PDB file of C-alpha atoms in Angstrom:
ATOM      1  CA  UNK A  30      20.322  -9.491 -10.109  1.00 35.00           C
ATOM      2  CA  UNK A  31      22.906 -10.851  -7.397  1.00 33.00           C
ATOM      3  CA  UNK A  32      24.062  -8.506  -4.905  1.00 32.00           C
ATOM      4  CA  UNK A  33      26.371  -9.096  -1.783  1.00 34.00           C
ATOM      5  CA  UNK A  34      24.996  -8.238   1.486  1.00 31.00           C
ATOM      6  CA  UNK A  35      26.393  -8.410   5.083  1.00 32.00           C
ATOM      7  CA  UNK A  36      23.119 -10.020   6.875  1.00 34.00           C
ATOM      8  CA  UNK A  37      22.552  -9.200  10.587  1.00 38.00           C
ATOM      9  CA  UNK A  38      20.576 -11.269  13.086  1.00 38.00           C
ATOM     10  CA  UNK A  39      17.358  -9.366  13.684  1.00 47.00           C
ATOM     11  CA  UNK A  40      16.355  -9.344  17.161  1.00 45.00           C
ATOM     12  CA  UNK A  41      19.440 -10.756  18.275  1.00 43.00           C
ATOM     13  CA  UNK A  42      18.958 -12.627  21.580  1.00 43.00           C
ATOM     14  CA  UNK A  43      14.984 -12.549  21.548  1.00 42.00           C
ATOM     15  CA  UNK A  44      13.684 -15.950  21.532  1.00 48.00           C
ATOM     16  CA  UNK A  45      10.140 -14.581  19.602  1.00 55.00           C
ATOM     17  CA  UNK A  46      11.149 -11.935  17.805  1.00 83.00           C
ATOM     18  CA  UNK A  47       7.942 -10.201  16.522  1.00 92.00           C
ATOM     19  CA  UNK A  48       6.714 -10.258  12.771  1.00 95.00           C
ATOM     20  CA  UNK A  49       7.673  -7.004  11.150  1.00 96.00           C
ATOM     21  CA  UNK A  50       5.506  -5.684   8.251  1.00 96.00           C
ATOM     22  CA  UNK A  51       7.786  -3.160   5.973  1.00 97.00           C
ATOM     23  CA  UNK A  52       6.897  -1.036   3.995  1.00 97.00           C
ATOM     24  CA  UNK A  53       8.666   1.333   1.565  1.00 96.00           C
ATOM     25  CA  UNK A  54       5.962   4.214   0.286  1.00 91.00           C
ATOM     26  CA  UNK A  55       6.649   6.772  -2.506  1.00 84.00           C
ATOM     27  CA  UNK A  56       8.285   9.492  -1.250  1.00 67.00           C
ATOM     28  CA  UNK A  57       6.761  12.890  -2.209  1.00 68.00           C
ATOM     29  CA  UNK A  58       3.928  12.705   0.215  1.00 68.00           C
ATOM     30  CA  UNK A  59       3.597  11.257   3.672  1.00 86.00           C
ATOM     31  CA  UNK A  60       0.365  10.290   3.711  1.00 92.00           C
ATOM     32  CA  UNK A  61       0.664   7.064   3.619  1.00 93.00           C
ATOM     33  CA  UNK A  62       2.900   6.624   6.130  1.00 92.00           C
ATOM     34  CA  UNK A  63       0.160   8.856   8.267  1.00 92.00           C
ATOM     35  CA  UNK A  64      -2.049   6.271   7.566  1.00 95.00           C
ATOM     36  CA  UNK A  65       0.005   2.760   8.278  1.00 95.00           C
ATOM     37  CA  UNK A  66       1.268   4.346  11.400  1.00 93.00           C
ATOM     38  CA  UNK A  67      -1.947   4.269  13.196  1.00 93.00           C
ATOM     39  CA  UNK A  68      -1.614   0.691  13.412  1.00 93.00           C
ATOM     40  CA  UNK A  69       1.468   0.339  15.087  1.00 91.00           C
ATOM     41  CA  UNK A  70       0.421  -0.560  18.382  1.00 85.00           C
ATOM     42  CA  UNK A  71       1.938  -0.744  22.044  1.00 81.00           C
ATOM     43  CA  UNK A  72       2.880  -4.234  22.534  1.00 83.00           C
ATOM     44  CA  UNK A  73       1.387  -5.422  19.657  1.00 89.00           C
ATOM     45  CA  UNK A  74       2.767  -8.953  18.249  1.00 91.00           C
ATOM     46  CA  UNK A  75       4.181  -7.043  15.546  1.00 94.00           C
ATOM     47  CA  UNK A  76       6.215  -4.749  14.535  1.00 95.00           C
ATOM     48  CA  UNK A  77       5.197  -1.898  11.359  1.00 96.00           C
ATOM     49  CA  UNK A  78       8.571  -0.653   9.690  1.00 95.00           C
ATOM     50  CA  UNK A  79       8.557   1.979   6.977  1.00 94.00           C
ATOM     51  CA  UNK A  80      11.343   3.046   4.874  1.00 91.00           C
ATOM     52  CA  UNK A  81      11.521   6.376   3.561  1.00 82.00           C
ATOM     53  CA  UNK A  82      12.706   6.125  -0.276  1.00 78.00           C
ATOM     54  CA  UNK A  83      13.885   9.551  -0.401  1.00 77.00           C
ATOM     55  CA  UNK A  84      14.102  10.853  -3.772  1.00 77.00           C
ATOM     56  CA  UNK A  85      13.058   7.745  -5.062  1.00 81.00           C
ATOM     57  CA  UNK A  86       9.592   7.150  -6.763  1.00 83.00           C
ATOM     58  CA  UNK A  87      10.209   4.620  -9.527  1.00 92.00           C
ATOM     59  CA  UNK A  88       8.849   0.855  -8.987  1.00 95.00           C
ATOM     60  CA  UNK A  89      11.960  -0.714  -9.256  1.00 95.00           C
ATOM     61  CA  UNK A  90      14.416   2.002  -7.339  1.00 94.00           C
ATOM     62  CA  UNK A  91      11.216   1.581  -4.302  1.00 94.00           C
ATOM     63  CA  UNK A  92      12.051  -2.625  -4.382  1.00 96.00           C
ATOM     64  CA  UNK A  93      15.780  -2.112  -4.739  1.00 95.00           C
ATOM     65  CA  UNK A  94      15.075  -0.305  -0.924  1.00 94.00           C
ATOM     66  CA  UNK A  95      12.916  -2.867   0.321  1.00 96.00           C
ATOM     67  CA  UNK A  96      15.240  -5.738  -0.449  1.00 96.00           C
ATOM     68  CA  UNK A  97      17.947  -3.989   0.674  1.00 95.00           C
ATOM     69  CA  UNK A  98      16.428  -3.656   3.920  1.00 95.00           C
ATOM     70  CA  UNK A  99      15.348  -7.170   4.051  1.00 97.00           C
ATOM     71  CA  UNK A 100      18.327  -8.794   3.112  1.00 96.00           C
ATOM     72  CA  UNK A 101      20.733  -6.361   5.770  1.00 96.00           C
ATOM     73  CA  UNK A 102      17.912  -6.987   8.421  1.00 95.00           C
ATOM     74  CA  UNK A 103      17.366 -10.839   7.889  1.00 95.00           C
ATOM     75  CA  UNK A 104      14.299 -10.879   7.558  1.00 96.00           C
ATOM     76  CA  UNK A 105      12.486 -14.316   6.715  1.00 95.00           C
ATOM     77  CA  UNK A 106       9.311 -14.485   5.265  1.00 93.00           C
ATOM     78  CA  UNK A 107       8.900 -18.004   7.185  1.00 93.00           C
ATOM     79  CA  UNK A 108       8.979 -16.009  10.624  1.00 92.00           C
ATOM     80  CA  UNK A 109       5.968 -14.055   9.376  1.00 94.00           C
ATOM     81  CA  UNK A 110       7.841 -10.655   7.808  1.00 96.00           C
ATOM     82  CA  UNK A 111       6.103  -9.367   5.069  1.00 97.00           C
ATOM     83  CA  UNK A 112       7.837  -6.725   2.270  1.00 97.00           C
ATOM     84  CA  UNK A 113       5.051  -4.322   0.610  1.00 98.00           C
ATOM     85  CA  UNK A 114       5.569  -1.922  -2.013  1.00 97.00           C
ATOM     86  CA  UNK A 115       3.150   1.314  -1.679  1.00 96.00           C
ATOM     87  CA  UNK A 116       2.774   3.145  -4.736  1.00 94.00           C
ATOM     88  CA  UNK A 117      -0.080   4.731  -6.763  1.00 96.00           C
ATOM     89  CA  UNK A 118      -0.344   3.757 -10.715  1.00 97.00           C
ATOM     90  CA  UNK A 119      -0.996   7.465 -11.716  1.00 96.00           C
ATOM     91  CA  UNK A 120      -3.846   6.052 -14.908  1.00 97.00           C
ATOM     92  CA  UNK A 121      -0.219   4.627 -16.164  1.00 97.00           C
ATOM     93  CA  UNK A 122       0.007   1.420 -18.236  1.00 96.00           C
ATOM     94  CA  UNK A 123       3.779   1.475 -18.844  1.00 96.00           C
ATOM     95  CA  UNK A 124       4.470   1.579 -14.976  1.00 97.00           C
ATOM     96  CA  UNK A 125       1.598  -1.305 -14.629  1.00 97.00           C
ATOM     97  CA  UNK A 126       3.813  -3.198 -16.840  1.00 96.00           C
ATOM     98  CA  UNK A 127       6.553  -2.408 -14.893  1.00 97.00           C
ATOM     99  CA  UNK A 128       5.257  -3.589 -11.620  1.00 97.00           C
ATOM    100  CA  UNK A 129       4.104  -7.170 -13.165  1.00 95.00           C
ATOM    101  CA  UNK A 130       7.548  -7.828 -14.133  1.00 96.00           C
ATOM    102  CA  UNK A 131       8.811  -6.639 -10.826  1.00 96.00           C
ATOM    103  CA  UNK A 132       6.689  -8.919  -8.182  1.00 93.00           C
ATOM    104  CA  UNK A 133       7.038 -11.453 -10.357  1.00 93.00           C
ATOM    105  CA  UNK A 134      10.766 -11.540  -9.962  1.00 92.00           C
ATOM    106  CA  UNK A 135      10.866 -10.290  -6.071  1.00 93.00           C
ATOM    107  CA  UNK A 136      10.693 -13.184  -3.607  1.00 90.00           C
ATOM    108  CA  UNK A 137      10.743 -10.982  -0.391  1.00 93.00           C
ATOM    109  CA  UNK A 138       7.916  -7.856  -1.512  1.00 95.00           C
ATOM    110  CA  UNK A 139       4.124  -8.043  -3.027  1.00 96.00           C
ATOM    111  CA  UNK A 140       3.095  -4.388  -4.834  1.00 97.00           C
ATOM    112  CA  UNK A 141       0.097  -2.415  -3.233  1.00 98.00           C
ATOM    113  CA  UNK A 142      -1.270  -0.347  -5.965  1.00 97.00           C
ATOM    114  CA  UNK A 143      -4.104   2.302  -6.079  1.00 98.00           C
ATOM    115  CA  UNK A 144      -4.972   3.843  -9.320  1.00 98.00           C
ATOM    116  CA  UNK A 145      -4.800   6.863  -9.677  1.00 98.00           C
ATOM    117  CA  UNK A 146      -3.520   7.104  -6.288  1.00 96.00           C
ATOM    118  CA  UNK A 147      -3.708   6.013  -2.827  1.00 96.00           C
ATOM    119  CA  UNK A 148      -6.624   8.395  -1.633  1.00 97.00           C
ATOM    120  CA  UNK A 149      -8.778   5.969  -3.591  1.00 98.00           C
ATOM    121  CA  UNK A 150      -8.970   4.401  -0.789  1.00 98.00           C
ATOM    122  CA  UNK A 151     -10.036   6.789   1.858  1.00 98.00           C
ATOM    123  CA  UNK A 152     -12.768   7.924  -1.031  1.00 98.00           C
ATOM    124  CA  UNK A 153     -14.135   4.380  -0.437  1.00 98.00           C
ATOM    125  CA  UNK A 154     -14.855   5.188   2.985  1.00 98.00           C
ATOM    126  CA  UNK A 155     -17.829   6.965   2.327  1.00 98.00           C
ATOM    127  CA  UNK A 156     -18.583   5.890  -0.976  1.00 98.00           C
ATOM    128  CA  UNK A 157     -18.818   3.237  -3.947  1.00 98.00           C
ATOM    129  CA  UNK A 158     -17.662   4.330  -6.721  1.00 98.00           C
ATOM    130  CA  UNK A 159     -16.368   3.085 -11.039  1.00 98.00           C
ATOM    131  CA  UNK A 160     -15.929   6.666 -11.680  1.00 97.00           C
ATOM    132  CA  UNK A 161     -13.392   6.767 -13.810  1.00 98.00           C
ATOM    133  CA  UNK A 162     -10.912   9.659 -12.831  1.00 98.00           C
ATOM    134  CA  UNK A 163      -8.480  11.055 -15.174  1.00 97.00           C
ATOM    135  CA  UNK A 164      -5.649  12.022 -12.521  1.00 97.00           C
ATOM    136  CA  UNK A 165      -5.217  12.280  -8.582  1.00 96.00           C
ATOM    137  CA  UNK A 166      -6.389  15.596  -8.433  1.00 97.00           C
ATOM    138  CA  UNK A 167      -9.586  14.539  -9.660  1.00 98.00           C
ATOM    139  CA  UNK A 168     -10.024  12.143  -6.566  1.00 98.00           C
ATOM    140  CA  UNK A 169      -8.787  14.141  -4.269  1.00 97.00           C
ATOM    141  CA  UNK A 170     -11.325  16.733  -5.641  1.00 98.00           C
ATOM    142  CA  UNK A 171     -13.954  14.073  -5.139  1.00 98.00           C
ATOM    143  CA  UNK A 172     -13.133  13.527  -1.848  1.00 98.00           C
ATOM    144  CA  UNK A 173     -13.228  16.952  -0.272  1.00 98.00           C
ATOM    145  CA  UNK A 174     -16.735  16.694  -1.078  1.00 98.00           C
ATOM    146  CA  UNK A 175     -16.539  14.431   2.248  1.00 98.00           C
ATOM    147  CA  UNK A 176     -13.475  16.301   3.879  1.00 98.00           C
ATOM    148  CA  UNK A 177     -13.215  19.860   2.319  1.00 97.00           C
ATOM    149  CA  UNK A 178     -10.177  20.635   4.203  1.00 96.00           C
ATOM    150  CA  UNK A 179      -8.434  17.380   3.127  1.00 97.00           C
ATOM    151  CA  UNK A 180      -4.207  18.023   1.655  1.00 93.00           C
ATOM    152  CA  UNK A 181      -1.860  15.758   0.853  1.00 90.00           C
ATOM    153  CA  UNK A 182       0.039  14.925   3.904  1.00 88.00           C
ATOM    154  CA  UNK A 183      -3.213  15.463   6.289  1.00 90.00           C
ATOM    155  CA  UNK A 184      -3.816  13.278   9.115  1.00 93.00           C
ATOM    156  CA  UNK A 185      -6.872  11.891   8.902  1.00 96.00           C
ATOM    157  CA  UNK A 186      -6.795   8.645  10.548  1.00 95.00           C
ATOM    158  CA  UNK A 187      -9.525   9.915  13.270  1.00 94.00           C
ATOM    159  CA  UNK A 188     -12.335  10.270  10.360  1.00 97.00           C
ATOM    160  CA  UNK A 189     -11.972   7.372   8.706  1.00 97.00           C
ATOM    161  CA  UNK A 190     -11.291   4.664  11.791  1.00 92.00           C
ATOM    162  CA  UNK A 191     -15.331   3.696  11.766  1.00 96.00           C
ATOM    163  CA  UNK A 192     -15.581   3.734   8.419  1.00 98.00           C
ATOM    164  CA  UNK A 193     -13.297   1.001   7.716  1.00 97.00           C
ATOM    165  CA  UNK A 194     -15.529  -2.054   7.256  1.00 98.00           C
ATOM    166  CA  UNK A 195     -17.488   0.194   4.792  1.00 98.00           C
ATOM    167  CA  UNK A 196     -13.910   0.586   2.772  1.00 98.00           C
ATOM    168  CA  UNK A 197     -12.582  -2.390   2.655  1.00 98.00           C
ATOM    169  CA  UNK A 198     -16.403  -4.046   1.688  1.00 98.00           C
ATOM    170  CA  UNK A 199     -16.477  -1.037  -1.375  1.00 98.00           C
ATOM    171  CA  UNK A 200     -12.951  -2.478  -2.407  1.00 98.00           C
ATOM    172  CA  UNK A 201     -13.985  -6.014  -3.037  1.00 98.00           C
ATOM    173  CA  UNK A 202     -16.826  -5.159  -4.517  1.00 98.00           C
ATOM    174  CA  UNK A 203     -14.663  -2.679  -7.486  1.00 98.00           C
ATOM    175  CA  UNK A 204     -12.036  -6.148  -7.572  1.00 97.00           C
ATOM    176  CA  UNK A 205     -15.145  -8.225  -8.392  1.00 97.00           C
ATOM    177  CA  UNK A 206     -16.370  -5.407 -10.567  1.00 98.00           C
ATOM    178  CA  UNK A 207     -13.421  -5.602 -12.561  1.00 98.00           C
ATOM    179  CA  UNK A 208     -12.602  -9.588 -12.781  1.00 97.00           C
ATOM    180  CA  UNK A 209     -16.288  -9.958 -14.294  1.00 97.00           C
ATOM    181  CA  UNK A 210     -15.316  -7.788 -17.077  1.00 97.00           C
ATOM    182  CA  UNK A 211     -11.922  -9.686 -17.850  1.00 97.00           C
ATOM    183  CA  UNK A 212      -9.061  -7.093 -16.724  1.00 96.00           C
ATOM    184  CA  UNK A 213      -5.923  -8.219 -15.642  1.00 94.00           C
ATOM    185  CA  UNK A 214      -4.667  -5.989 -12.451  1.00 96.00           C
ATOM    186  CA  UNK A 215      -2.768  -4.008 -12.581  1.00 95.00           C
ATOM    187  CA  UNK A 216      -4.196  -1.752 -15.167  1.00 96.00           C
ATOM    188  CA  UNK A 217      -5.416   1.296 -16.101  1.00 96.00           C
ATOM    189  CA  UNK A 218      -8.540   0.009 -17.307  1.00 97.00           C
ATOM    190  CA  UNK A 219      -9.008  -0.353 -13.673  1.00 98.00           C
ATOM    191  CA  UNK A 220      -9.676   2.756 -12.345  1.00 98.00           C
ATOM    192  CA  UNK A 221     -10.501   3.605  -9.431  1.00 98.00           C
ATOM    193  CA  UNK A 222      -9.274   0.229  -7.832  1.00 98.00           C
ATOM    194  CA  UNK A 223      -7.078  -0.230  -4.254  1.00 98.00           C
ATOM    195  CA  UNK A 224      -4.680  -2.657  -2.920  1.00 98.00           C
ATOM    196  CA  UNK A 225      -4.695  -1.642   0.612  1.00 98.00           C
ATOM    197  CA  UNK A 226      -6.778  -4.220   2.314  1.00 98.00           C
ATOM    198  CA  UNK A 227      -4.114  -6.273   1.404  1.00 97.00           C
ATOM    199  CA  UNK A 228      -1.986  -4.964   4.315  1.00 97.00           C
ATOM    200  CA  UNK A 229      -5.014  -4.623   6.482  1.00 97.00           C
ATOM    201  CA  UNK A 230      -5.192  -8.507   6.095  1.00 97.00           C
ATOM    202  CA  UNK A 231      -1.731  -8.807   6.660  1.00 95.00           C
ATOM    203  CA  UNK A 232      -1.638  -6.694   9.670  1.00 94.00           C
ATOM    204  CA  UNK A 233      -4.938  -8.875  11.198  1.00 93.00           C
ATOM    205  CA  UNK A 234      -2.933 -12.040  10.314  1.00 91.00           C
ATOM    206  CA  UNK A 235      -0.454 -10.969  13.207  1.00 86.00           C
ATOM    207  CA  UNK A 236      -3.348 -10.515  15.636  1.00 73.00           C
TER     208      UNK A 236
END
């Protein structure tokens, strides 16, 4: 779909301007801007942008925002920018669908999926797990078994910041779960399963 934009020079006058990673998460919740946030360091060699969507949830209204952004902000994916789409798959095949026809016509933003949702991935800090789960509240019930206070929205960067290795190891290991039997992410047949380490790479690709 063409669209006109009026493109401004990011970093105007800066002869190194700094990678930016952007992100665009759903908007109900705020945890997983809690989460990305943590990584924004002082003086890091990058910067972490994220865009709040505002009422918008659907896969394609969440990429309309990111390329917006890109395209005003000139960013270049040859200067080391990166465009990520945060959303959680909610056990739904239609919107898994969706999303493969969307990245595969986006040249600026990859998707970052959890199914059913993005506390997946905290669950995999303190456990492995092909439990299949039949909504988000079901993981989020499994995982107060490890945080019993733990809401939507909660900070809880400080518990899982040693547990990461653990995480990101438990991830690869449900991909590689999942390739051996033949799925094709995304998919609901692939439940639990995360994206995130995805930006976790992309973030240690700037150090």
């Amino acid at each position: 779909m063409a669209r006109n934009f009026s493109v401004k020079l990011r970093n105007t006058g800066r002869k190194t301007p700094k990678p930016v990673l952007l992100l665009v998460a759903e908007g109900r919740n705020v945890t997983e801007t809690l989460y990305f946030r943590q990584f924004q360091k002082q003086h890091a060699s990058y910067m972490i942008k994220i865009i709040a969507p505002g009422s918008v949830t659907d896969p394609k209204g969440m990429l309309e925002k990111l390329e917006t952004y890109w395209l005003r902000n000139g960013m270049d994916f040859t200067k080391g920018d990166r465009g990520f789409v945060v959303l959680d798959l909610d056990c739904d095949d239609r919107k898994a669908k969706l999303i493969k026809e969307l990245e595969t016509s986006s040249k600026v933003a990859q998707f970052v999926i959890s199914n059913p949702c993005f506390e997946v991935w905290f669950l995999l800090h303190y456990k492995y797990t092909t439990h299949v789960y039949l909504n988000g509240a079901e993981v989020l019930r499994d995982l107060r078994s490890f945080i019993p206070d733990y809401e939507k929205n909660k900070d809880i960067t400080g518990l899982l910041s040693d547990k990461t290795e653990f995480a990101l190891q438990n991830a690869e290991k449900l991909a590689e779960h999942y390739d051996k039997l033949g799925y094709k992410w995304p998919s609901n047949k692939e439940n639990p399963r995360t994206d995130v380490p995805i930006i976790l790479a992309a973030i240690n690709s700037f150090k």
